[in-house]
mmCIF file of C-alpha atoms and ligand atoms in Angstrom:
data_model
loop_
_atom_site.group_PDB
_atom_site.id
_atom_site.type_symbol
_atom_site.label_atom_id
_atom_site.label_comp_id
_atom_site.label_asym_id
_atom_site.label_seq_id
_atom_site.Cartn_x
_atom_site.Cartn_y
_atom_site.Cartn_z
ATOM 1 C CA MET A 1 49.387 -12.710 -75.121
ATOM 2 C CA PRO A 2 52.223 -14.749 -72.993
ATOM 3 C CA ARG A 3 53.865 -12.117 -71.391
ATOM 4 C CA ARG A 4 57.951 -11.910 -70.783
ATOM 5 C CA VAL A 5 59.601 -10.303 -68.374
ATOM 6 C CA THR A 6 62.685 -10.117 -67.687
ATOM 7 C CA ALA A 7 64.807 -6.407 -65.913
ATOM 8 C CA SER A 8 65.268 -4.804 -68.956
ATOM 9 C CA SER A 9 62.252 -5.329 -70.291
ATOM 10 C CA ILE A 10 60.133 -3.664 -67.578
ATOM 11 C CA SER A 11 59.571 0.064 -67.721
ATOM 12 C CA PRO A 12 57.671 2.415 -65.127
ATOM 13 C CA SER A 13 54.784 2.880 -67.260
ATOM 14 C CA GLY A 14 54.872 -0.805 -69.459
ATOM 15 C CA LEU A 15 52.278 -2.444 -67.018
ATOM 16 C CA PRO A 16 49.675 -1.027 -64.752
ATOM 17 C CA ARG A 17 49.883 -1.518 -61.935
ATOM 18 C CA PHE A 18 47.677 -3.838 -59.727
ATOM 19 C CA HIS A 19 48.543 -3.298 -55.638
ATOM 20 C CA LEU A 20 46.568 -4.137 -53.390
ATOM 21 C CA ARG A 21 47.434 -1.509 -50.197
ATOM 22 C CA TRP A 22 47.945 -3.077 -46.442
ATOM 23 C CA GLU A 23 45.459 0.043 -45.638
ATOM 24 C CA ASN A 24 42.959 -0.133 -48.351
ATOM 25 C CA ALA A 25 42.355 -4.203 -47.873
ATOM 26 C CA SER A 26 41.645 -3.742 -43.506
ATOM 27 C CA SER A 27 39.294 -0.944 -44.803
ATOM 28 C CA SER A 28 37.383 -3.034 -46.566
ATOM 29 C CA SER A 29 37.757 -7.338 -45.264
ATOM 30 C CA SER A 30 34.066 -8.114 -45.047
ATOM 31 C CA SER A 31 33.751 -7.372 -49.400
ATOM 32 C CA SER A 32 34.816 -9.974 -51.738
ATOM 33 C CA SER A 33 38.002 -10.318 -54.019
ATOM 34 C CA SER A 34 36.652 -14.040 -55.763
ATOM 35 C CA GLY A 35 33.303 -16.283 -55.078
ATOM 36 C CA GLY A 36 32.435 -14.090 -52.255
ATOM 37 C CA SER A 37 35.568 -14.370 -50.135
ATOM 38 C CA PRO A 38 37.164 -11.275 -48.182
ATOM 39 C CA ARG A 39 39.593 -9.815 -49.713
ATOM 40 C CA TRP A 40 42.472 -10.973 -46.975
ATOM 41 C CA LYS A 41 42.601 -13.977 -47.918
ATOM 42 C CA LYS A 42 44.590 -13.960 -50.195
ATOM 43 C CA TRP A 43 46.769 -10.475 -48.465
ATOM 44 C CA PRO A 44 50.733 -10.402 -48.679
ATOM 45 C CA MET A 45 52.730 -12.213 -45.591
ATOM 46 C CA ARG A 46 53.620 -9.235 -42.604
ATOM 47 C CA PRO A 47 55.432 -9.213 -39.691
ATOM 48 C CA ASN A 48 54.919 -12.772 -37.300
ATOM 49 C CA ASP A 49 53.492 -14.524 -38.973
ATOM 50 C CA SER A 50 53.963 -18.259 -39.583
ATOM 51 C CA ILE A 51 55.787 -19.843 -42.701
ATOM 52 C CA LEU A 52 55.355 -23.811 -43.526
ATOM 53 C CA VAL A 53 57.879 -24.858 -45.768
ATOM 54 C CA PHE A 54 57.207 -28.173 -47.374
ATOM 55 C CA GLY A 55 60.482 -29.596 -48.652
ATOM 56 C CA GLY A 56 62.594 -27.056 -47.116
ATOM 57 C CA THR A 57 65.506 -29.802 -46.431
ATOM 58 C CA GLY A 58 65.671 -29.640 -50.356
ATOM 59 C CA GLY A 59 67.774 -27.453 -52.333
ATOM 60 C CA VAL A 60 65.086 -24.332 -53.077
ATOM 61 C CA GLY A 61 63.614 -25.239 -50.171
ATOM 62 C CA GLN A 62 66.629 -24.903 -48.407
ATOM 63 C CA LEU A 63 67.195 -21.898 -49.919
ATOM 64 C CA VAL A 64 63.846 -20.458 -49.229
ATOM 65 C CA THR A 65 63.886 -21.138 -45.595
ATOM 66 C CA ARG A 66 67.585 -19.239 -44.857
ATOM 67 C CA LYS A 67 65.641 -16.142 -47.462
ATOM 68 C CA LEU A 68 62.508 -16.127 -45.254
ATOM 69 C CA LEU A 69 64.678 -16.197 -41.407
ATOM 70 C CA ALA A 70 66.782 -13.536 -42.571
ATOM 71 C CA ARG A 71 64.709 -10.597 -44.429
ATOM 72 C CA GLY A 72 64.121 -9.456 -40.684
ATOM 73 C CA LYS A 73 60.044 -9.251 -40.396
ATOM 74 C CA GLU A 74 60.360 -12.220 -37.461
ATOM 75 C CA TYR A 75 58.828 -14.501 -40.280
ATOM 76 C CA VAL A 76 57.092 -17.776 -37.417
ATOM 77 C CA VAL A 77 59.458 -20.239 -40.177
ATOM 78 C CA ARG A 78 58.097 -24.047 -40.019
ATOM 79 C CA VAL A 79 59.613 -27.010 -41.617
ATOM 80 C CA ALA A 80 58.379 -30.063 -42.356
ATOM 81 C CA ALA A 81 60.969 -32.907 -42.633
ATOM 82 C CA ARG A 82 60.729 -36.373 -42.183
ATOM 83 C CA ASP A 83 64.606 -36.312 -40.565
ATOM 84 C CA VAL A 84 63.931 -33.326 -37.845
ATOM 85 C CA ASP A 85 66.813 -33.678 -36.486
ATOM 86 C CA ARG A 86 69.027 -33.819 -39.943
ATOM 87 C CA ALA A 87 66.336 -30.214 -40.837
ATOM 88 C CA ARG A 88 67.829 -28.594 -37.579
ATOM 89 C CA GLU A 89 71.629 -29.170 -38.450
ATOM 90 C CA LEU A 90 71.161 -29.001 -42.021
ATOM 91 C CA LEU A 91 69.483 -24.828 -41.897
ATOM 92 C CA THR A 92 71.223 -23.959 -39.017
ATOM 93 C CA THR A 93 75.270 -24.525 -40.570
ATOM 94 C CA PRO A 94 76.434 -21.040 -42.761
ATOM 95 C CA ILE A 95 76.492 -22.396 -45.933
ATOM 96 C CA ALA A 96 79.135 -22.032 -47.609
ATOM 97 C CA PHE A 97 77.855 -19.427 -50.979
ATOM 98 C CA PRO A 98 76.387 -15.939 -51.086
ATOM 99 C CA LEU A 99 73.038 -15.898 -51.356
ATOM 100 C CA GLY A 100 71.380 -13.268 -54.537
ATOM 101 C CA GLY A 101 68.128 -11.537 -54.357
ATOM 102 C CA SER A 102 67.867 -7.677 -54.787
ATOM 103 C CA SER A 103 66.052 -6.376 -51.762
ATOM 104 C CA SER A 104 66.862 -8.919 -48.075
ATOM 105 C CA SER A 105 67.348 -6.098 -45.326
ATOM 106 C CA SER A 106 69.654 -8.285 -43.819
ATOM 107 C CA SER A 107 72.546 -11.039 -44.759
ATOM 108 C CA PRO A 108 71.002 -14.393 -46.087
ATOM 109 C CA THR A 109 72.995 -16.351 -45.653
ATOM 110 C CA SER A 110 73.237 -15.323 -41.618
ATOM 111 C CA SER A 111 69.879 -16.311 -40.485
ATOM 112 C CA SER A 112 69.242 -14.674 -37.401
ATOM 113 C CA THR A 113 66.811 -17.327 -35.876
ATOM 114 C CA ALA A 114 66.252 -20.913 -36.040
ATOM 115 C CA PRO A 115 63.639 -22.774 -37.544
ATOM 116 C CA ASP A 116 61.386 -24.933 -36.093
ATOM 117 C CA VAL A 117 61.057 -28.579 -37.627
ATOM 118 C CA ILE A 118 58.821 -30.516 -37.577
ATOM 119 C CA ARG A 119 58.169 -33.941 -38.580
ATOM 120 C CA LEU A 120 56.513 -35.289 -41.532
ATOM 121 C CA ASP A 121 56.646 -38.287 -44.042
ATOM 122 C CA LEU A 122 53.863 -37.891 -47.163
ATOM 123 C CA VAL A 123 54.464 -41.324 -47.883
ATOM 124 C CA GLY A 124 55.391 -44.856 -47.576
ATOM 125 C CA ASP A 125 54.763 -46.625 -44.629
ATOM 126 C CA ALA A 126 56.209 -43.715 -41.726
ATOM 127 C CA LYS A 127 53.603 -42.143 -43.742
ATOM 128 C CA SER A 128 52.190 -38.610 -41.298
ATOM 129 C CA THR A 129 48.380 -39.130 -40.946
ATOM 130 C CA ASP A 130 46.093 -35.887 -42.190
ATOM 131 C CA ASP A 131 45.740 -35.165 -38.515
ATOM 132 C CA GLU A 132 49.124 -34.660 -38.198
ATOM 133 C CA LEU A 133 49.632 -32.516 -41.389
ATOM 134 C CA ARG A 134 46.883 -30.333 -40.299
ATOM 135 C CA SER A 135 48.665 -29.610 -36.623
ATOM 136 C CA ALA A 136 51.121 -28.953 -38.459
ATOM 137 C CA MET A 137 49.254 -26.159 -41.195
ATOM 138 C CA GLU A 138 48.003 -24.587 -37.732
ATOM 139 C CA GLY A 139 47.893 -20.740 -37.804
ATOM 140 C CA VAL A 140 49.744 -21.115 -41.258
ATOM 141 C CA SER A 141 49.150 -18.203 -43.106
ATOM 142 C CA ALA A 142 50.660 -19.169 -46.336
ATOM 143 C CA ILE A 143 52.634 -22.661 -47.085
ATOM 144 C CA VAL A 144 55.044 -23.032 -49.781
ATOM 145 C CA VAL A 145 55.839 -26.607 -51.172
ATOM 146 C CA SER A 146 59.039 -27.380 -52.775
ATOM 147 C CA LEU A 147 58.895 -31.672 -52.753
ATOM 148 C CA GLY A 148 61.179 -33.714 -55.044
ATOM 149 C CA THR A 149 62.576 -36.902 -56.291
ATOM 150 C CA THR A 150 64.010 -37.558 -58.521
ATOM 151 C CA ALA A 151 62.244 -38.206 -62.396
ATOM 152 C CA PHE A 152 63.771 -41.335 -63.562
ATOM 153 C CA PRO A 153 63.834 -43.942 -60.827
ATOM 154 C CA THR A 154 66.915 -44.227 -58.477
ATOM 155 C CA ARG A 155 67.233 -45.105 -54.772
ATOM 156 C CA ARG A 156 65.565 -41.664 -54.118
ATOM 157 C CA TRP A 157 62.273 -44.080 -55.181
ATOM 158 C CA TYR A 158 62.398 -46.532 -51.978
ATOM 159 C CA GLY A 159 59.291 -46.820 -49.886
ATOM 160 C CA GLY A 160 57.324 -44.645 -52.458
ATOM 161 C CA ASN A 161 58.843 -42.081 -52.589
ATOM 162 C CA THR A 162 57.663 -41.819 -56.808
ATOM 163 C CA PRO A 163 57.073 -38.731 -58.900
ATOM 164 C CA VAL A 164 53.421 -39.791 -58.526
ATOM 165 C CA GLY A 165 53.399 -40.448 -54.437
ATOM 166 C CA ILE A 166 55.616 -37.052 -53.976
ATOM 167 C CA ASP A 167 53.917 -34.705 -56.540
ATOM 168 C CA SER A 168 51.186 -36.042 -57.730
ATOM 169 C CA GLU A 169 49.539 -37.682 -54.270
ATOM 170 C CA ALA A 170 51.828 -36.131 -51.616
ATOM 171 C CA VAL A 171 50.911 -32.675 -52.915
ATOM 172 C CA GLY A 172 47.290 -33.647 -53.270
ATOM 173 C CA ARG A 173 47.086 -34.329 -50.098
ATOM 174 C CA ILE A 174 48.940 -31.505 -48.329
ATOM 175 C CA ALA A 175 45.962 -28.992 -51.322
ATOM 176 C CA ASN A 176 43.404 -30.303 -49.689
ATOM 177 C CA ILE A 177 44.016 -30.057 -45.786
ATOM 178 C CA ALA A 178 45.290 -26.571 -46.219
ATOM 179 C CA MET A 179 41.948 -25.726 -47.879
ATOM 180 C CA GLY A 180 40.126 -26.224 -43.856
ATOM 181 C CA VAL A 181 43.412 -23.973 -42.612
ATOM 182 C CA LYS A 182 41.602 -20.445 -42.258
ATOM 183 C CA THR A 183 44.128 -18.796 -41.679
ATOM 184 C CA LEU A 184 45.916 -19.880 -44.775
ATOM 185 C CA ARG A 185 46.094 -16.544 -47.267
ATOM 186 C CA ARG A 186 49.131 -17.938 -49.838
ATOM 187 C CA ILE A 187 50.182 -21.242 -50.834
ATOM 188 C CA VAL A 188 53.389 -21.442 -53.649
ATOM 189 C CA LEU A 189 54.078 -24.243 -55.036
ATOM 190 C CA LEU A 190 57.878 -25.154 -57.752
ATOM 191 C CA THR A 191 56.780 -26.816 -60.532
ATOM 192 C CA SER A 192 59.284 -26.888 -63.379
ATOM 193 C CA VAL A 193 58.615 -26.130 -67.558
ATOM 194 C CA GLY A 194 57.635 -28.968 -69.218
ATOM 195 C CA VAL A 195 54.036 -29.102 -67.204
ATOM 196 C CA GLU A 196 52.498 -28.338 -70.286
ATOM 197 C CA ARG A 197 54.378 -29.295 -72.926
ATOM 198 C CA THR A 198 54.639 -33.183 -72.832
ATOM 199 C CA ASP A 199 54.814 -33.491 -76.010
ATOM 200 C CA GLN A 200 57.651 -31.323 -76.709
ATOM 201 C CA MET A 201 61.338 -32.318 -76.454
ATOM 202 C CA PRO A 202 62.733 -32.692 -74.215
ATOM 203 C CA PHE A 203 60.051 -32.490 -72.529
ATOM 204 C CA VAL A 204 58.530 -36.218 -74.167
ATOM 205 C CA PHE A 205 62.174 -37.628 -72.197
ATOM 206 C CA LEU A 206 61.926 -35.571 -69.676
ATOM 207 C CA ASN A 207 58.110 -37.090 -68.744
ATOM 208 C CA LEU A 208 59.030 -41.268 -69.907
ATOM 209 C CA PHE A 209 58.631 -41.960 -65.648
ATOM 210 C CA GLY A 210 55.750 -39.079 -65.259
ATOM 211 C CA VAL A 211 57.563 -37.163 -63.574
ATOM 212 C CA LEU A 212 55.274 -33.688 -65.573
ATOM 213 C CA ASP A 213 52.329 -35.839 -65.680
ATOM 214 C CA ALA A 214 53.038 -36.039 -61.411
ATOM 215 C CA LYS A 215 53.516 -32.348 -61.282
ATOM 216 C CA ARG A 216 50.695 -31.725 -63.212
ATOM 217 C CA SER A 217 48.483 -33.311 -61.330
ATOM 218 C CA GLY A 218 49.676 -31.608 -57.623
ATOM 219 C CA GLU A 219 49.298 -27.931 -60.110
ATOM 220 C CA ASP A 220 45.267 -29.238 -60.295
ATOM 221 C CA ALA A 221 44.883 -30.087 -56.718
ATOM 222 C CA VAL A 222 46.463 -26.958 -55.280
ATOM 223 C CA ARG A 223 44.597 -24.447 -57.604
ATOM 224 C CA SER A 224 41.520 -25.697 -56.760
ATOM 225 C CA ALA A 225 42.314 -25.454 -53.512
ATOM 226 C CA SER A 226 43.131 -22.187 -53.772
ATOM 227 C CA ARG A 227 39.850 -20.878 -55.196
ATOM 228 C CA ASN A 228 37.812 -23.136 -52.772
ATOM 229 C CA SER A 229 39.412 -21.552 -49.816
ATOM 230 C CA GLY A 230 39.815 -17.801 -51.389
ATOM 231 C CA SER A 231 43.120 -18.335 -50.978
ATOM 232 C CA SER A 232 46.013 -17.296 -52.562
ATOM 233 C CA TYR A 233 47.461 -19.353 -55.080
ATOM 234 C CA ALA A 234 51.320 -19.221 -57.167
ATOM 235 C CA ILE A 235 52.729 -21.833 -59.450
ATOM 236 C CA ILE A 236 56.309 -21.683 -60.705
ATOM 237 C CA ARG A 237 57.992 -23.414 -63.277
ATOM 238 C CA PRO A 238 61.763 -23.549 -63.171
ATOM 239 C CA GLY A 239 63.182 -23.785 -65.426
ATOM 240 C CA ARG A 240 66.625 -27.674 -64.905
ATOM 241 C CA LEU A 241 67.840 -25.744 -61.541
ATOM 242 C CA VAL A 242 71.524 -25.105 -61.068
ATOM 243 C CA GLY A 243 73.771 -23.816 -57.935
ATOM 244 C CA GLY A 244 73.527 -24.501 -55.159
ATOM 245 C CA PRO A 245 72.602 -26.297 -52.612
ATOM 246 C CA TYR A 246 73.575 -29.452 -55.393
ATOM 247 C CA THR A 247 70.632 -31.866 -53.804
ATOM 248 C CA ASN A 248 70.105 -34.513 -56.703
ATOM 249 C CA LEU A 249 72.168 -36.469 -58.540
ATOM 250 C CA ASP A 250 72.258 -34.612 -61.947
ATOM 251 C CA LEU A 251 74.674 -33.013 -64.380
ATOM 252 C CA ALA A 252 74.705 -29.590 -63.127
ATOM 253 C CA LYS A 253 75.680 -31.935 -59.590
ATOM 254 C CA LEU A 254 78.123 -33.121 -61.665
ATOM 255 C CA PHE A 255 79.785 -31.008 -63.077
ATOM 256 C CA GLN A 256 78.833 -28.589 -60.217
ATOM 257 C CA ILE A 257 77.001 -25.514 -62.942
ATOM 258 C CA GLU A 258 76.524 -22.539 -61.656
ATOM 259 C CA GLY A 259 74.156 -20.786 -63.565
ATOM 260 C CA GLY A 260 76.426 -17.427 -63.429
ATOM 261 C CA THR A 261 77.395 -14.952 -60.883
ATOM 262 C CA SER A 262 74.036 -12.713 -62.000
ATOM 263 C CA ASN A 263 70.367 -13.069 -60.268
ATOM 264 C CA GLY A 264 68.563 -12.059 -63.107
ATOM 265 C CA VAL A 265 65.213 -13.735 -64.162
ATOM 266 C CA THR A 266 63.176 -14.286 -67.902
ATOM 267 C CA MET A 267 59.914 -14.673 -66.532
ATOM 268 C CA GLU A 268 56.890 -16.276 -68.776
ATOM 269 C CA ARG A 269 52.933 -16.743 -67.840
ATOM 270 C CA GLY A 270 52.059 -19.809 -68.625
ATOM 271 C CA ASP A 271 54.549 -22.476 -69.673
ATOM 272 C CA ALA A 272 56.194 -21.552 -72.358
ATOM 273 C CA LEU A 273 60.326 -21.017 -71.090
ATOM 274 C CA LEU A 274 63.708 -23.256 -71.744
ATOM 275 C CA GLY A 275 67.156 -23.553 -70.060
ATOM 276 C CA ASP A 276 68.452 -23.552 -66.812
ATOM 277 C CA CYS A 277 67.153 -21.676 -63.561
ATOM 278 C CA LYS A 278 69.240 -21.298 -60.392
ATOM 279 C CA ARG A 279 68.832 -22.571 -57.574
ATOM 280 C CA ASP A 280 68.751 -18.647 -56.439
ATOM 281 C CA ALA A 281 66.077 -17.322 -58.155
ATOM 282 C CA ALA A 282 63.754 -19.885 -57.611
ATOM 283 C CA ALA A 283 63.777 -19.620 -54.171
ATOM 284 C CA GLU A 284 63.878 -15.668 -54.764
ATOM 285 C CA ALA A 285 60.777 -15.907 -56.277
ATOM 286 C CA VAL A 286 59.887 -18.039 -54.227
ATOM 287 C CA VAL A 287 59.672 -15.219 -51.606
ATOM 288 C CA ARG A 288 58.960 -12.767 -53.449
ATOM 289 C CA CYS A 289 55.061 -14.582 -54.219
ATOM 290 C CA LEU A 290 55.128 -14.785 -50.794
ATOM 291 C CA GLU A 291 55.087 -10.741 -49.887
ATOM 292 C CA ASP A 292 54.209 -9.055 -53.455
ATOM 293 C CA ASP A 293 50.787 -7.118 -52.991
ATOM 294 C CA GLY A 294 49.996 -8.517 -56.511
ATOM 295 C CA CYS A 295 51.501 -11.829 -56.258
ATOM 296 C CA MET A 296 47.844 -13.355 -56.262
ATOM 297 C CA ASP A 297 47.023 -16.481 -58.484
ATOM 298 C CA VAL A 298 49.655 -16.507 -60.993
ATOM 299 C CA GLU A 299 51.621 -19.375 -63.069
ATOM 300 C CA PHE A 300 54.855 -18.835 -64.374
ATOM 301 C CA SER A 301 57.744 -20.076 -66.315
ATOM 302 C CA ILE A 302 61.602 -18.673 -64.795
ATOM 303 C CA VAL A 303 65.154 -19.202 -66.200
ATOM 304 C CA SER A 304 68.433 -17.394 -64.908
ATOM 305 C CA ASN A 305 69.756 -14.529 -67.073
ATOM 306 C CA GLU A 306 72.724 -12.560 -66.837
ATOM 307 C CA GLU A 307 71.239 -9.137 -66.421
ATOM 308 C CA ARG A 308 70.473 -7.876 -62.430
ATOM 309 C CA ALA A 309 68.782 -8.752 -60.327
ATOM 310 C CA LEU A 310 64.634 -7.182 -60.316
ATOM 311 C CA THR A 311 64.144 -3.961 -58.620
ATOM 312 C CA ASP A 312 61.517 -4.511 -55.856
ATOM 313 C CA GLU A 313 58.737 -2.599 -57.639
ATOM 314 C CA GLU A 314 59.637 -5.046 -60.570
ATOM 315 C CA TRP A 315 58.838 -7.806 -59.323
ATOM 316 C CA SER A 316 56.018 -6.246 -58.618
ATOM 317 C CA GLU A 317 55.361 -5.267 -62.035
ATOM 318 C CA ALA A 318 56.201 -8.424 -62.815
ATOM 319 C CA PHE A 319 53.864 -10.494 -60.913
ATOM 320 C CA VAL A 320 50.815 -8.089 -62.552
ATOM 321 C CA GLY A 321 51.504 -10.270 -66.183
ATOM 322 C CA MET A 322 51.988 -13.641 -64.511
ATOM 323 C CA ARG A 323 48.290 -13.446 -63.396
ATOM 324 C CA CYS A 324 46.009 -16.183 -64.627
ATOM 325 C CA ILE A 325 42.521 -15.308 -65.175
ATOM 326 C CA SER A 326 40.707 -18.433 -66.697
ATOM 327 C CA GLY A 327 39.063 -20.311 -64.444
HETATM 328 N N1 NAP B 1 66.524 -30.139 -60.706
HETATM 329 C C1 NAP B 1 65.661 -29.882 -61.573
HETATM 330 O O1 NAP B 1 66.668 -29.952 -62.585
HETATM 331 C C2 NAP B 1 64.768 -29.581 -61.061
HETATM 332 C C3 NAP B 1 64.407 -28.641 -62.824
HETATM 333 C C4 NAP B 1 62.864 -28.304 -62.890
HETATM 334 C C5 NAP B 1 62.267 -28.484 -61.225
HETATM 335 N N2 NAP B 1 62.839 -29.011 -60.375
HETATM 336 C C6 NAP B 1 62.164 -29.054 -59.570
HETATM 337 O O2 NAP B 1 62.114 -27.954 -58.101
HETATM 338 C C7 NAP B 1 61.470 -28.882 -57.027
HETATM 339 C C8 NAP B 1 63.011 -27.850 -55.964
HETATM 340 O O3 NAP B 1 64.041 -29.121 -56.642
HETATM 341 P P1 NAP B 1 64.817 -29.198 -55.511
HETATM 342 O O4 NAP B 1 65.851 -30.124 -56.138
HETATM 343 O O5 NAP B 1 65.317 -28.587 -54.565
HETATM 344 O O6 NAP B 1 63.999 -30.581 -54.222
HETATM 345 P P2 NAP B 1 65.360 -31.175 -53.749
HETATM 346 O O7 NAP B 1 66.639 -30.548 -53.161
HETATM 347 O O8 NAP B 1 65.260 -32.528 -54.665
HETATM 348 O O9 NAP B 1 63.909 -31.496 -52.666
HETATM 349 C C9 NAP B 1 62.920 -31.993 -52.725
HETATM 350 C C10 NAP B 1 62.863 -32.167 -50.710
HETATM 351 O O10 NAP B 1 61.391 -33.058 -51.138
HETATM 352 C C11 NAP B 1 61.654 -34.044 -49.654
HETATM 353 N N3 NAP B 1 61.410 -34.933 -49.245
HETATM 354 C C12 NAP B 1 61.244 -35.933 -50.537
HETATM 355 N N4 NAP B 1 59.910 -36.912 -50.266
HETATM 356 C C13 NAP B 1 59.799 -36.846 -49.000
HETATM 357 C C14 NAP B 1 59.102 -37.593 -48.064
HETATM 358 N N5 NAP B 1 58.108 -38.432 -48.695
HETATM 359 N N6 NAP B 1 58.182 -36.372 -46.824
HETATM 360 C C15 NAP B 1 58.554 -35.673 -46.900
HETATM 361 N N7 NAP B 1 59.343 -34.591 -47.922
HETATM 362 C C16 NAP B 1 60.261 -35.387 -48.663
HETATM 363 C C17 NAP B 1 62.578 -33.753 -49.537
HETATM 364 O O11 NAP B 1 63.738 -33.914 -48.402
HETATM 365 P P3 NAP B 1 64.682 -34.587 -47.491
HETATM 366 O O12 NAP B 1 65.551 -33.541 -47.325
HETATM 367 O O13 NAP B 1 64.069 -35.624 -46.378
HETATM 368 O O14 NAP B 1 65.026 -35.843 -49.009
HETATM 369 C C18 NAP B 1 63.135 -31.974 -49.761
HETATM 370 O O15 NAP B 1 63.416 -31.266 -48.751
HETATM 371 C C19 NAP B 1 61.160 -30.428 -56.683
HETATM 372 O O16 NAP B 1 59.585 -29.741 -56.921
HETATM 373 C C20 NAP B 1 62.160 -30.349 -57.874
HETATM 374 O O17 NAP B 1 61.435 -31.041 -58.908
HETATM 375 C C21 NAP B 1 63.559 -29.149 -60.560
#
């Protein structure tokens, strides 16, 4: 049965607790969690861990980067960007609106440190080599993939930046190389609602140029890399993205659709929702997937609602219901 979660749908006793506590995990670090991999391979982030963000200059990726830097956990945040100078400037300039969320330990608008920025281009003639990708991933504990291009032909497709080039081939490449990163424990991929409903409206239309098929192929690669390496994965499928930063030429940008003042979310396992998702809410979900000890091998769709943001405990309980058990 699909499990739908909002703040008001969670009762403290409604779901079984699943907490891989740090001390428990370390006392059994040689035992297996799945497929013979040691349990530490699925541990959540801890202070000083390194996190690599692909797409850290994008709408959701910028917010993920800022939130991670503002967590007060001394994360080493590395952003892979095509234009290093632009990325540095973008990510060190304060943003014009307050970020939501429910548990940031310091203000997410004021990053205490800047991210490391490294140059990586994932498609086209200037494409980075596998060695460059491998070197960017060296020593990281987690990888966030929030890459994207437009669903329909635009100037952003120049140089091979099509949905197939980005959402399928580039994500596939990242996943394949990530499989060999021994320190990697978590990989979080942003895709979209509709990947499993391409025969239904409005997704038939959205998929006219294959963006949902390409995203599904990227999902397959991440799932398989995670299973082969023993690390944990999260596939987050947001609804139409609204709210700043506006990085896409779409109606949400044209009409500056903010998506409400609260940061409430509705989440459902698999691909079942339809609606708008604030970029801020999607970014918060990414951070929670990295930090929550129960967020292991989850796949869920997410949209915004007008309820309050989830508490720490509610996020944990929600993730239990989002786990993908099938093989
Ligand atoms: N728009 C929607 O309504 C919607 C709905 C559901 C899901 N999504 C998906 O949600 C995710 C996040 O969306 P978003 O709006 O935050 O994305 P976005 O603003 O379009 O950001 C895309 C990111 O990908 C990077 N990128 C593109 N081509 C690259 C390349 N060749 N090499 C390296 N980096 C490259 C961009 O870098 P540059 O800054 O250099 O361009 C940017 O950082 C995407 O996968 C998107 O498709 C979007």
